[in-house]
Short mmCIF file of C-alpha atoms in Angstrom, two decimals:
data_model
loop_
_atom_site.label_atom_id
_atom_site.label_comp_id
_atom_site.label_asym_id
_atom_site.label_seq_id
_atom_site.Cartn_x
_atom_site.Cartn_y
_atom_site.Cartn_z
CA MET G 12 0.00 0.00 0.00
CA GLN G 13 1.70 3.15 -1.18
CA GLU G 14 1.76 6.17 1.17
CA THR G 15 0.43 8.47 -1.54
CA ARG G 16 -2.53 6.20 -2.09
CA LEU G 17 -3.34 6.14 1.61
CA TYR G 18 -3.10 9.90 1.74
CA GLU G 19 -5.47 10.39 -1.17
CA LEU G 20 -8.13 8.11 0.25
CA THR G 21 -10.63 9.05 2.94
CA THR G 22 -11.67 6.60 5.64
CA ASP G 23 -15.23 5.79 4.59
CA GLN G 24 -16.49 2.29 3.84
CA ARG G 25 -15.56 2.37 0.16
CA SER G 26 -12.03 3.54 0.91
CA ARG G 27 -11.57 0.91 3.62
CA GLU G 28 -12.63 -1.75 1.15
CA ILE G 29 -9.98 -0.54 -1.30
CA MET G 30 -7.27 -0.46 1.36
CA ILE G 31 -8.17 -3.84 2.83
CA GLY G 32 -8.53 -5.39 -0.62
CA ASP G 33 -5.07 -4.13 -1.52
CA LEU G 34 -3.60 -5.67 1.63
CA LEU G 35 -5.29 -9.03 1.03
CA LEU G 36 -4.10 -9.07 -2.58
CA ARG G 37 -0.48 -8.51 -1.63
CA TYR G 38 -0.29 -10.67 1.49
CA GLY G 39 -1.68 -14.17 1.06
CA PHE G 40 -1.10 -14.98 4.73
CA LEU G 41 -3.39 -12.17 5.91
CA SER G 42 -6.87 -13.31 7.00
CA ARG G 43 -10.13 -11.39 6.92
CA ASP G 44 -13.22 -12.25 8.96
CA THR G 45 -16.46 -10.47 9.76
CA ILE G 46 -17.18 -10.47 13.51
CA GLY G 47 -20.52 -8.68 13.27
CA GLU G 48 -22.54 -5.97 11.59
CA SER G 49 -23.44 -2.41 12.49
CA ARG G 50 -26.96 -1.11 13.03
CA CYS G 51 -27.13 -0.39 9.30
CA GLY G 52 -25.75 -3.80 8.36
CA ARG G 53 -22.22 -2.66 7.51
CA PRO G 54 -19.61 -5.36 8.18
CA ILE G 55 -17.25 -5.09 11.14
CA ASP G 56 -14.01 -6.53 9.81
CA LEU G 57 -11.28 -8.38 11.66
CA LEU G 58 -7.89 -8.70 9.98
CA SER G 59 -5.37 -11.09 11.47
CA VAL G 60 -1.88 -12.40 10.90
CA GLY G 61 0.20 -14.90 12.86
CA ASN G 62 -0.79 -17.19 15.75
CA ARG G 63 -4.56 -17.08 16.24
CA GLU G 64 -4.41 -18.89 19.57
CA ASN G 65 -2.63 -15.98 21.29
CA GLN G 66 -3.36 -12.55 19.89
CA VAL G 67 -2.80 -8.88 20.57
CA LEU G 68 -5.92 -6.99 19.54
CA PHE G 69 -5.98 -3.46 18.11
CA ALA G 70 -9.35 -1.73 17.64
CA ALA G 71 -9.93 1.65 15.98
CA SER G 72 -12.67 4.13 15.00
CA PHE G 73 -15.01 3.69 17.94
CA HIS G 74 -16.15 7.25 17.16
CA GLY G 75 -17.18 8.92 13.93
CA MET G 76 -14.73 11.81 14.21
CA GLU G 77 -11.76 9.57 15.05
CA SER G 78 -11.40 7.65 11.79
CA ILE G 79 -7.78 8.75 11.42
CA THR G 80 -7.14 5.79 13.76
CA THR G 81 -8.30 3.46 10.98
CA LEU G 82 -5.69 4.93 8.67
CA LEU G 83 -2.95 4.57 11.28
CA THR G 84 -3.73 0.98 12.21
CA LEU G 85 -4.15 -0.22 8.62
CA HIS G 86 -0.83 1.35 7.72
CA PHE G 87 0.78 -0.43 10.67
CA LEU G 88 -0.74 -3.72 9.51
CA ASP G 89 0.80 -3.06 6.09
CA ASP G 90 4.21 -2.49 7.68
CA VAL G 91 3.89 -5.67 9.75
CA CYS G 92 2.91 -7.79 6.74
CA GLN G 93 5.65 -6.30 4.60
CA ALA G 94 8.24 -7.11 7.28
CA VAL G 95 6.95 -10.68 7.48
CA GLN G 96 6.96 -11.12 3.70
CA LYS G 97 10.46 -9.72 3.26
CA ARG G 98 11.77 -11.30 6.49
CA GLU G 99 12.86 -7.90 7.68
CA CYS G 100 12.86 -6.17 11.06
CA LEU G 101 10.34 -3.55 12.10
CA CYS G 102 11.76 -1.03 14.58
CA GLY G 103 14.62 -3.45 15.17
CA ILE G 104 12.29 -6.40 15.91
CA ARG G 105 12.19 -9.59 13.82
CA ILE G 106 8.44 -9.37 13.62
CA GLY G 107 7.91 -12.66 11.78
CA SER G 108 9.38 -14.60 14.70
CA ILE G 109 7.15 -12.75 17.15
CA LEU G 110 4.02 -13.55 15.14
CA ASN G 111 4.78 -17.26 15.26
CA ARG G 112 4.02 -17.24 18.98
CA ARG G 113 1.74 -14.21 19.22
CA GLY G 114 -0.64 -13.09 16.50
CA PHE G 115 -1.89 -9.63 15.58
CA ALA G 116 -5.61 -8.98 15.17
CA LEU G 117 -7.04 -5.66 14.01
CA VAL G 118 -10.59 -4.32 13.95
CA PRO G 119 -9.95 -1.23 11.81
CA CYS G 120 -13.42 0.28 12.24
CA VAL G 121 -15.59 -0.63 15.22
CA ASN G 122 -18.24 1.97 14.31
CA PRO G 123 -18.64 1.98 10.51
CA ASP G 124 -22.02 3.73 10.60
CA GLY G 125 -20.70 6.56 12.74
CA VAL G 126 -17.79 7.17 10.38
CA GLU G 127 -20.10 7.12 7.37
CA ILE G 128 -22.56 9.51 8.99
CA ARG G 129 -19.83 11.95 9.96
CA LEU G 130 -18.37 11.95 6.44
CA HIS G 131 -21.49 11.69 4.28
CA GLY G 132 -24.40 12.99 6.33
CA CYS G 133 -27.77 11.82 7.61
CA GLU G 134 -28.65 9.76 4.54
CA SER G 135 -25.79 7.38 5.39
CA ALA G 136 -27.78 6.26 8.44
CA GLU G 137 -30.30 4.58 6.10
CA SER G 138 -33.33 3.55 8.22
CA TYR G 139 -32.00 5.66 11.09
CA GLN G 140 -31.61 8.84 9.05
CA GLU G 141 -34.59 10.62 10.60
CA LEU G 142 -33.23 9.94 14.08
CA VAL G 143 -29.80 11.22 13.04
CA ARG G 144 -31.32 14.29 11.40
CA LYS G 145 -33.33 15.09 14.52
CA VAL G 146 -30.40 14.59 16.89
CA SER G 147 -27.86 16.45 14.75
CA GLY G 148 -30.09 19.18 13.38
CA GLY G 149 -28.84 18.07 9.96
CA ASP G 150 -25.18 18.82 10.71
CA THR G 151 -23.21 15.62 11.28
CA ALA G 152 -19.71 17.13 11.16
CA HIS G 153 -19.22 16.28 14.83
CA TRP G 154 -21.05 12.94 14.91
CA GLN G 155 -19.41 10.36 17.22
CA SER G 156 -22.14 7.81 17.97
CA ASN G 157 -23.50 4.92 15.93
CA ALA G 158 -26.61 5.21 13.74
CA ALA G 159 -28.89 4.79 16.77
CA GLY G 160 -27.25 7.70 18.57
CA VAL G 161 -25.38 5.49 21.05
CA ASP G 162 -21.75 6.17 21.88
CA ILE G 163 -20.08 2.78 21.49
CA ASN G 164 -17.37 3.63 24.01
CA HIS G 165 -20.05 4.31 26.63
CA ASN G 166 -21.86 1.03 25.95
CA PHE G 167 -19.54 -1.61 27.46
CA ASP G 168 -20.42 -3.29 30.74
CA ALA G 169 -17.83 -1.69 33.02
CA GLY G 170 -19.01 0.96 35.43
CA TRP G 171 -21.94 1.48 33.07
CA GLU G 172 -24.51 2.25 35.78
CA THR G 173 -22.33 4.97 37.33
CA LEU G 174 -21.59 6.44 33.92
CA HIS G 175 -25.29 6.31 32.99
CA GLN G 176 -26.11 8.29 36.13
CA GLN G 177 -23.47 10.87 35.21
CA GLU G 178 -24.92 11.12 31.71
CA THR G 179 -28.38 11.74 33.19
CA GLU G 180 -27.01 14.41 35.53
CA ASN G 181 -25.50 16.09 32.47
CA GLY G 182 -28.80 16.01 30.61
CA ILE G 183 -27.85 13.14 28.27
CA THR G 184 -30.92 10.90 28.48
CA SER G 185 -31.62 9.91 24.89
CA PRO G 186 -29.82 9.29 21.58
CA ALA G 187 -27.17 11.93 21.02
CA MET G 188 -24.23 12.77 18.79
CA THR G 189 -21.86 11.68 21.60
CA ARG G 190 -21.74 10.32 25.17
CA TYR G 191 -25.11 8.58 25.35
CA GLY G 192 -24.47 5.02 26.61
CA GLY G 193 -27.71 3.40 25.49
CA HIS G 194 -30.53 1.71 27.45
CA HIS G 195 -28.24 -1.01 28.83
CA PRO G 196 -24.69 -2.32 28.38
CA GLU G 197 -24.05 -4.03 25.03
CA SER G 198 -27.34 -2.76 23.64
CA GLU G 199 -25.54 -2.10 20.34
CA PRO G 200 -24.45 -4.70 17.75
CA GLU G 201 -21.07 -2.99 17.36
CA THR G 202 -20.36 -3.36 21.08
CA ARG G 203 -21.55 -6.97 21.12
CA ALA G 204 -19.41 -7.86 18.10
CA LEU G 205 -16.18 -6.71 19.73
CA ALA G 206 -17.06 -8.13 23.15
CA SER G 207 -18.05 -11.48 21.65
CA TYR G 208 -14.78 -11.77 19.78
CA CYS G 209 -12.85 -11.08 22.96
CA ARG G 210 -14.89 -13.71 24.82
CA THR G 211 -14.28 -16.42 22.24
CA GLY G 212 -10.78 -15.42 21.14
CA ASN G 213 -7.46 -15.71 22.89
CA ILE G 214 -6.56 -12.07 23.44
CA CYS G 215 -3.55 -11.58 25.71
CA HIS G 216 -3.95 -7.79 25.72
CA ALA G 217 -5.72 -5.11 23.73
CA LEU G 218 -5.29 -1.53 22.54
CA ALA G 219 -8.15 0.84 21.71
CA PHE G 220 -7.14 3.74 19.48
CA HIS G 221 -8.87 7.09 19.88
CA SER G 222 -8.01 10.73 19.22
CA GLN G 223 -6.78 13.05 20.59
CA GLY G 224 -4.43 14.10 23.45
CA GLU G 225 -1.21 12.04 23.12
CA GLU G 226 -2.12 10.07 26.24
CA ILE G 227 -2.21 6.39 27.28
CA TYR G 228 -4.81 5.09 29.75
CA TRP G 229 -4.22 1.71 31.38
CA ASP G 230 -6.13 1.16 34.64
CA PHE G 231 -9.76 0.93 35.68
CA GLY G 232 -11.51 0.27 38.98
CA ASN G 233 -9.54 -2.24 41.04
CA TYR G 234 -7.34 -3.23 38.12
CA ARG G 235 -3.92 -1.72 38.75
CA GLU G 236 -1.50 -4.49 37.77
CA GLU G 237 2.12 -3.40 37.97
CA SER G 238 2.93 -5.26 34.74
CA ALA G 239 0.28 -3.27 32.84
CA TYR G 240 1.62 -0.02 34.25
CA ARG G 241 5.14 -0.94 33.12
CA MET G 242 3.82 -1.67 29.62
CA ALA G 243 2.08 1.72 29.53
CA LYS G 244 5.25 3.48 30.69
CA MET G 245 7.35 1.76 28.01
CA MET G 246 4.88 2.66 25.27
CA ALA G 247 4.81 6.24 26.54
CA GLN G 248 8.60 6.42 26.53
CA VAL G 249 8.98 5.45 22.87
CA SER G 250 6.10 7.65 21.65
CA GLY G 251 6.52 10.74 23.77
CA TYR G 252 2.95 10.25 25.03
CA THR G 253 1.88 10.63 28.68
CA VAL G 254 0.51 7.90 30.94
CA SER G 255 -2.68 9.40 32.29
CA ALA G 256 -6.22 8.65 33.45
CA PRO G 257 -9.57 9.84 32.09
CA SER G 258 -12.11 11.58 34.29
CA GLY G 259 -15.78 12.49 34.37
CA LEU G 260 -17.83 11.26 31.43
CA ALA G 261 -14.71 9.73 29.86
CA CYS G 262 -14.40 7.20 32.69
CA GLY G 263 -16.30 3.90 32.52
CA GLY G 264 -18.34 2.22 29.82
CA GLY G 265 -15.36 1.93 27.47
CA PHE G 266 -13.77 -1.05 25.76
CA LYS G 267 -10.49 -0.78 27.69
CA ASP G 268 -12.41 -0.56 30.97
CA TRP G 269 -14.49 -3.61 30.12
CA PHE G 270 -11.54 -5.70 28.94
CA VAL G 271 -9.43 -5.23 32.08
CA GLU G 272 -12.43 -5.74 34.39
CA LYS G 273 -13.68 -8.82 32.52
CA PHE G 274 -10.39 -10.64 31.84
CA HIS G 275 -7.92 -9.08 34.32
CA ARG G 276 -5.47 -8.66 31.48
CA PRO G 277 -3.79 -5.49 30.22
CA ALA G 278 -5.66 -3.15 27.91
CA PHE G 279 -4.86 0.39 26.90
CA THR G 280 -6.56 3.39 25.38
CA VAL G 281 -4.18 5.32 23.14
CA GLU G 282 -5.29 8.87 22.37
CA VAL G 283 -3.34 9.66 19.20
CA GLY G 284 -2.33 13.10 18.02
CA LYS G 285 -3.12 16.48 19.47
CA GLY G 286 -5.59 19.14 18.40
CA THR G 287 -9.32 19.23 17.79
CA ASN G 288 -11.33 16.29 16.49
CA PRO G 289 -11.58 15.39 13.71
CA LEU G 290 -7.80 15.60 13.30
CA PRO G 291 -6.84 16.42 9.69
CA LEU G 292 -6.14 13.21 7.78
CA GLU G 293 -3.05 14.78 6.26
CA ASN G 294 -1.51 14.65 9.77
CA TRP G 295 -1.48 10.85 9.76
CA LYS G 296 2.18 10.50 8.72
CA ASP G 297 3.46 12.62 11.61
CA ILE G 298 1.22 10.83 14.10
CA TYR G 299 2.19 7.44 12.72
CA ARG G 300 5.87 8.26 13.10
CA ASP G 301 5.24 8.89 16.79
CA VAL G 302 3.18 5.74 17.48
CA ARG G 303 4.76 3.11 15.22
CA GLU G 304 7.27 1.94 17.81
CA LEU G 305 4.53 2.00 20.45
CA MET G 306 2.53 -0.38 18.23
CA VAL G 307 5.51 -2.68 17.73
CA LEU G 308 6.11 -2.78 21.48
CA ALA G 309 2.47 -3.72 22.02
CA LEU G 310 3.02 -6.85 19.92
CA VAL G 311 6.20 -7.80 21.76
CA LEU G 312 5.51 -7.05 25.44
#
């Protein structure tokens, strides 16, 4: 996948299909599965390489305005596959040897409807377009939720009740462009798809990619394993990011929170880049330069 081609493409469904198709064409050892569908029936893809019995999971584009994370993670997958094919090192690591014992799984777009709505407007929500039009007032430039107006990263079963109460106190009681956690945990097919894969797969640890802030979150509730903290510190050191903790409406209900609470294994939220969402897609090269070694470390640690 040539850098110029990535740069010219957007991150909507059609562009993802082109990028993923290009990867599958060039790397016969790369697998593609569908782990679920969105509210509008769009596929939620899983791309994997290496040992499928012991995987590191990356997940991106939980939110409509954060689709630059899809670009970053697909480009990393390209770099990984190229290193395997050419038997080369990636950031000084013989990545092919690593993947023999630990595989790499990527969900490049957890919320395909949200990305489509943000980029192409209310009509992209199909049977939900009237709901989206009502909630957004017809302006979807800052749309984060799925087509039903549920924020996927508020919909996981980890501190959901407390978060739901905070949402109510902040006047968020119905479908919204962001921060509405739904009627109950895992009410949304996108949430269930990712959670179900984690329940049936062999995920040793997971990274959720968001934007922005150049921060890494690692703990939740009673989960404060020293080994996870050391991993977060190492990833921060190579990227220049800061180990931090979310607060307020950003705490609870998220994928990272759910993963560490459910499995007692490390999981991290990586807030890429700095600025105002949506980050300009043309910034992806600079951001990728900062996080590439972080991503490699995540496969190795």
